[in-house]
Amino acid sequence: VRILCLQHIVNVVSGNRDLFRSLAEDDDSTLHFLTVKLKENKSAENSLSSADACLRSVLSRFTVESNPEVRLLLARALGEIGAINPRCVDNGSETEPCSYSEMGKRWLVENKPWKKAKARVLYELQLVTIHFVAALKAAPTPTDQHKIAFAIQEILKSLDSNASEKNEIDSEDEKKEMSPWLRDNLVKSEVLSVIEPYWTTIYKLTEGCKSKPPPFYADANSYYTWLAEWGRFMIERSHDNYRSRFRDLFYACRSAIRSEAGLGVLEFLLPVLVLDSLCFGEDVDRQTTVNELRGVLEKVYISSMDKLEVQKSVDCVFAVLKVLQCWAENEIEDSHKNQRGGTSSRGRSSTTSINLCESSDWPAEESVTVIEELQELVPFDLCAKAASRVGMHAQALRYLEMDVRRKEASKLFDGESMGDLPYHDKIVKNAGHIGWNRIDGMEIGLAHRLFGELNDKNAMSAMARCREELSTIDQIRERQSYGDWDGVLRLCELESQTRQNSEQNQLVLEGSQIMALIQLGHLDSALNQVRGIIGGISTKSNEECSMHDRKGILLPYAAEASWKLGQWGLLDELLQLSAANNLPDKSNVIQGPETDYNLALAKSILALKMNNKAATLEAIQEARESIIPPLSVVASEDYQRAYPYLLKLQCCREIEDAVCHTSLADQYRLNARGSLLDYDVSMDTISIRLTLSRIVACPEQEAFLWLSAGRKARKEGLFHLAENSLVHADAIYQRLNKEIGSEKDSEYISQIRIHTNEVRLQVAKLKHAI
């Protein structure tokens, strides 16, 4: 269904681009261009949603979608819509959860295992009405359906036995009727027609071999493999432990987690499984659970998984820790309310009419204690480092703040003297703020980089002032966030001449230097620099991994400079060299998404130049796949952060259109969306259109794009780039004026002369500004 809907979205937007562009110019009309039907219990005034709300809903789907085909269609749909200006997108409104996984997390936060008497019944009902139904529909094969069906059958038996006053076990030949309470709940959840057939089934499960021993993450090659093996191990250990409160529930779900369709079931149960192991398991169980959680966060770089699978694994650990933290905080708050005589969440009536004759036997105080101990064993600073490594920069900053708050609270209540603090942990008083802000124990360098990734320039500068000495690498990152590429180039040259850097810092310096040269338009210099670095590596007896890392960082930049210059022979050589060195490395987290994207984009442009349609489409798909992992991280955080990746998806769409069109003169003229873009980010699209114009030999379009780029650069104060662009535009228009003959129509001649005069006007304004 999702595939069909996304295909229709792509076709509708693609077939009505002119209408979409005209609506994009008018903010009021854009608000009602796309309509979204919300739940019927919503008010009538909310029945219409703006286009940006629809865009954010599609973006949020990236965070939970696991089907590769659907993810590619999501990327294609976003590229077709284009990068809407961030000023036109509202980030304030909250969207509804778009997956059962998100709904399950919210339900878990509100329903602690000890919240109500017989809380296990509530969990069983949630599994049957929500997660098992979704898994049953998603099961791709009859075998997977049978695995889910067996779990439904076992949970239904447990629910019915709890609903009956007498726990009578009828024979399979004389199957009793479903209890009215259970039937009413299934009807209320609108799943009776799906679940009822499994009330009379007699599935039997043939138990296989025991699960493999820990550790699980170190040897897993995918997110599902790791989670399934770990979950199966914990379920078996819980079933053998008579102290476990949910042992029967876990054991009933043992068949569902053996199917990838049951992944949502396992993700829903994982926080309870972890807490059950910590509370009721033996010492070896508790140690195994802690080691597995820490192992995911500590082994980000050395994991054999794909980057996207690593991100899923880290996010899964964060989800478990967040749910456990919410349970502990809510329980502490409820206990204080009870002490003050207030109402607690435990006093609320149950949503079901089942006779809950037993009190909850899950110890709340012990649970809070083990959760607090887990937070000490899996500290926030470890979570922050792991989040930053996989691109979750906002999440990493959140954990850094939580780590500082925890240390500050500990010092406050332990009575530590302020005078005993060292210099780098001193109290910093920021101008313009009342009071004192503490950064005790914070890793300033990491915070400085995170603020740069989040484009928070003021906070980045504040972090720089809190350090005794700011390293050159951090200064380079700060200049990059400001867009000061001249400053980046100067710092790179100064650092390379004055110091001996570590291997990692040397990679950063070389990559930053090449990036600055490309951003400043010195494409030939960038290519020469890459040739010199790679040639120098080849003549030295360095380790192979060092050579591989350098080529992995530098070759994509060289490929970008090559297609921008139109040096197709050199581009072909670079792509062959990258293929020979097995680049990009899909399992290497150090190589960012730019590495994969730049190489795939270069492949698509070269294939288009060679008129190889199949290779072009294949390379475009690779480029989209490289964008999906980082976009999955930032999609749920902030549209401003997702915006550069949407620009890249729009560039993929531009090349894909070129495969199906022979005349690009009208196809790639800057439209309403393009005119809203700032120069520094819109150059991605302009560069693609310039290259396409050269490929199809359309000098009029190429000159117009150079003129547009020069105008934007001048307005942004980027005078060097503006001069370079206007020189190119003037040269092409001068050549076109000489080639004008009698065969050209008057409108064509008029447009060429108007644009020629516009170039002269922009040059005059540029000289006046300089």
Short mmCIF file of N, CA and C in Angstrom, two decimals, residues 439-509:
data_model
loop_
_atom_site.label_atom_id
_atom_site.label_comp_id
_atom_site.label_asym_id
_atom_site.label_seq_id
_atom_site.Cartn_x
_atom_site.Cartn_y
_atom_site.Cartn_z
N ILE A 439 29.60 24.33 33.20
CA ILE A 439 29.98 23.35 32.18
C ILE A 439 30.95 22.36 32.80
N ASP A 440 30.75 22.08 34.08
CA ASP A 440 31.67 21.21 34.81
C ASP A 440 31.68 19.82 34.19
N GLY A 441 32.86 19.35 33.85
CA GLY A 441 33.00 17.99 33.35
C GLY A 441 32.56 17.78 31.93
N MET A 442 32.06 18.81 31.25
CA MET A 442 31.61 18.63 29.86
C MET A 442 32.81 18.50 28.93
N GLU A 443 32.68 17.66 27.95
CA GLU A 443 33.71 17.52 26.93
C GLU A 443 33.52 18.66 25.92
N ILE A 444 34.23 19.75 26.14
CA ILE A 444 34.01 20.97 25.38
C ILE A 444 34.26 20.76 23.89
N GLY A 445 35.30 20.00 23.56
CA GLY A 445 35.59 19.77 22.15
C GLY A 445 34.45 19.10 21.42
N LEU A 446 33.84 18.08 22.05
CA LEU A 446 32.70 17.40 21.44
C LEU A 446 31.51 18.32 21.33
N ALA A 447 31.24 19.08 22.39
CA ALA A 447 30.12 20.03 22.34
C ALA A 447 30.33 21.08 21.26
N HIS A 448 31.57 21.53 21.11
CA HIS A 448 31.90 22.52 20.08
C HIS A 448 31.59 21.97 18.70
N ARG A 449 31.98 20.72 18.44
CA ARG A 449 31.71 20.10 17.13
C ARG A 449 30.22 19.88 16.91
N LEU A 450 29.50 19.48 17.96
CA LEU A 450 28.07 19.23 17.82
C LEU A 450 27.31 20.50 17.50
N PHE A 451 27.66 21.60 18.15
CA PHE A 451 26.99 22.87 17.84
C PHE A 451 27.28 23.28 16.40
N GLY A 452 28.49 22.98 15.93
CA GLY A 452 28.80 23.27 14.53
C GLY A 452 27.97 22.44 13.58
N GLU A 453 27.80 21.15 13.88
CA GLU A 453 26.97 20.29 13.04
C GLU A 453 25.52 20.74 13.04
N LEU A 454 25.06 21.29 14.16
CA LEU A 454 23.68 21.77 14.28
C LEU A 454 23.53 23.20 13.79
N ASN A 455 24.63 23.78 13.29
CA ASN A 455 24.61 25.13 12.72
C ASN A 455 24.23 26.19 13.76
N ASP A 456 24.58 25.95 15.02
CA ASP A 456 24.35 26.93 16.08
C ASP A 456 25.65 27.70 16.29
N LYS A 457 25.82 28.76 15.55
CA LYS A 457 27.09 29.48 15.54
C LYS A 457 27.36 30.19 16.85
N ASN A 458 26.33 30.77 17.47
CA ASN A 458 26.54 31.50 18.72
C ASN A 458 26.99 30.55 19.83
N ALA A 459 26.31 29.40 19.94
CA ALA A 459 26.71 28.44 20.97
C ALA A 459 28.10 27.89 20.69
N MET A 460 28.44 27.73 19.42
CA MET A 460 29.76 27.25 19.06
C MET A 460 30.84 28.23 19.51
N SER A 461 30.60 29.50 19.31
CA SER A 461 31.56 30.52 19.76
C SER A 461 31.65 30.56 21.27
N ALA A 462 30.52 30.38 21.95
CA ALA A 462 30.53 30.37 23.41
C ALA A 462 31.35 29.20 23.94
N MET A 463 31.21 28.02 23.31
CA MET A 463 32.00 26.87 23.72
C MET A 463 33.50 27.12 23.50
N ALA A 464 33.82 27.83 22.43
CA ALA A 464 35.24 28.12 22.15
C ALA A 464 35.85 29.00 23.23
N ARG A 465 35.06 29.91 23.78
CA ARG A 465 35.57 30.80 24.83
C ARG A 465 35.75 30.08 26.17
N CYS A 466 35.14 28.91 26.29
CA CYS A 466 35.23 28.17 27.55
C CYS A 466 36.46 27.28 27.62
N ARG A 467 37.27 27.28 26.60
CA ARG A 467 38.45 26.43 26.58
C ARG A 467 39.71 27.27 26.75
N GLU A 468 40.69 26.67 27.38
CA GLU A 468 41.97 27.37 27.53
C GLU A 468 42.60 27.64 26.18
N GLU A 469 42.54 26.64 25.31
CA GLU A 469 43.12 26.78 23.98
C GLU A 469 42.28 25.98 23.00
N LEU A 470 41.85 26.62 21.91
CA LEU A 470 41.04 25.96 20.90
C LEU A 470 41.97 25.37 19.84
N SER A 471 41.87 24.08 19.62
CA SER A 471 42.74 23.43 18.65
C SER A 471 42.46 23.93 17.24
N THR A 472 43.44 23.77 16.38
CA THR A 472 43.28 24.23 15.00
C THR A 472 42.17 23.44 14.29
N ILE A 473 42.03 22.16 14.60
CA ILE A 473 41.00 21.35 13.98
C ILE A 473 39.62 21.89 14.34
N ASP A 474 39.44 22.26 15.61
CA ASP A 474 38.15 22.82 16.02
C ASP A 474 37.92 24.20 15.39
N GLN A 475 38.99 24.97 15.24
CA GLN A 475 38.85 26.27 14.57
C GLN A 475 38.44 26.08 13.11
N ILE A 476 38.99 25.05 12.46
CA ILE A 476 38.61 24.78 11.07
C ILE A 476 37.14 24.41 10.98
N ARG A 477 36.67 23.57 11.91
CA ARG A 477 35.25 23.19 11.90
C ARG A 477 34.37 24.41 12.14
N GLU A 478 34.82 25.32 12.99
CA GLU A 478 34.04 26.53 13.26
C GLU A 478 33.96 27.40 12.02
N ARG A 479 35.07 27.55 11.30
CA ARG A 479 35.05 28.33 10.06
C ARG A 479 34.14 27.67 9.02
N GLN A 480 34.15 26.36 8.98
CA GLN A 480 33.27 25.67 8.02
C GLN A 480 31.81 25.95 8.32
N SER A 481 31.43 25.95 9.58
CA SER A 481 30.04 26.24 9.91
C SER A 481 29.65 27.66 9.55
N TYR A 482 30.61 28.59 9.61
CA TYR A 482 30.34 29.97 9.21
C TYR A 482 30.33 30.15 7.70
N GLY A 483 30.89 29.19 6.95
CA GLY A 483 31.05 29.36 5.51
C GLY A 483 32.24 30.20 5.15
N ASP A 484 33.18 30.37 6.09
CA ASP A 484 34.40 31.15 5.86
C ASP A 484 35.45 30.23 5.26
N TRP A 485 35.37 29.98 3.94
CA TRP A 485 36.27 29.03 3.31
C TRP A 485 37.67 29.58 3.12
N ASP A 486 37.80 30.89 3.00
CA ASP A 486 39.14 31.48 2.98
C ASP A 486 39.86 31.23 4.30
N GLY A 487 39.12 31.40 5.41
CA GLY A 487 39.71 31.12 6.71
C GLY A 487 40.06 29.65 6.89
N VAL A 488 39.22 28.77 6.36
CA VAL A 488 39.52 27.33 6.43
C VAL A 488 40.81 27.02 5.69
N LEU A 489 40.97 27.61 4.52
CA LEU A 489 42.17 27.35 3.71
C LEU A 489 43.42 27.86 4.40
N ARG A 490 43.33 29.03 5.01
CA ARG A 490 44.51 29.58 5.70
C ARG A 490 44.89 28.71 6.90
N LEU A 491 43.90 28.28 7.67
CA LEU A 491 44.19 27.46 8.85
C LEU A 491 44.77 26.10 8.45
N CYS A 492 44.26 25.52 7.37
CA CYS A 492 44.79 24.23 6.90
C CYS A 492 46.25 24.35 6.48
N GLU A 493 46.55 25.41 5.75
CA GLU A 493 47.94 25.60 5.32
C GLU A 493 48.86 25.87 6.50
N LEU A 494 48.38 26.66 7.48
CA LEU A 494 49.19 26.97 8.65
C LEU A 494 49.46 25.72 9.48
N GLU A 495 48.43 24.90 9.68
CA GLU A 495 48.58 23.69 10.50
C GLU A 495 49.49 22.68 9.83
N SER A 496 49.36 22.54 8.51
CA SER A 496 50.20 21.56 7.81
C SER A 496 51.67 21.96 7.79
N GLN A 497 51.97 23.25 7.93
CA GLN A 497 53.36 23.71 7.88
C GLN A 497 54.03 23.73 9.25
N THR A 498 53.23 23.85 10.31
CA THR A 498 53.83 24.10 11.62
C THR A 498 53.83 22.90 12.55
N ARG A 499 52.98 21.88 12.29
CA ARG A 499 52.86 20.81 13.27
C ARG A 499 52.87 19.44 12.61
N GLN A 500 53.22 18.44 13.44
CA GLN A 500 53.09 17.05 13.04
C GLN A 500 51.78 16.53 13.63
N ASN A 501 50.85 16.19 12.77
CA ASN A 501 49.52 15.82 13.22
C ASN A 501 49.36 14.30 13.24
N SER A 502 48.40 13.87 14.02
CA SER A 502 48.05 12.47 14.05
C SER A 502 47.41 12.07 12.72
N GLU A 503 47.28 10.77 12.51
CA GLU A 503 46.72 10.28 11.25
C GLU A 503 45.29 10.78 11.06
N GLN A 504 44.50 10.76 12.13
CA GLN A 504 43.11 11.20 12.03
C GLN A 504 43.02 12.69 11.74
N ASN A 505 43.82 13.51 12.44
CA ASN A 505 43.80 14.95 12.19
C ASN A 505 44.31 15.29 10.80
N GLN A 506 45.28 14.51 10.30
CA GLN A 506 45.79 14.75 8.95
C GLN A 506 44.69 14.51 7.92
N LEU A 507 43.88 13.48 8.13
CA LEU A 507 42.76 13.23 7.22
C LEU A 507 41.77 14.39 7.23
N VAL A 508 41.50 14.92 8.42
CA VAL A 508 40.58 16.06 8.52
C VAL A 508 41.15 17.28 7.82
N LEU A 509 42.44 17.53 8.01
CA LEU A 509 43.07 18.69 7.37
C LEU A 509 43.02 18.59 5.85
#
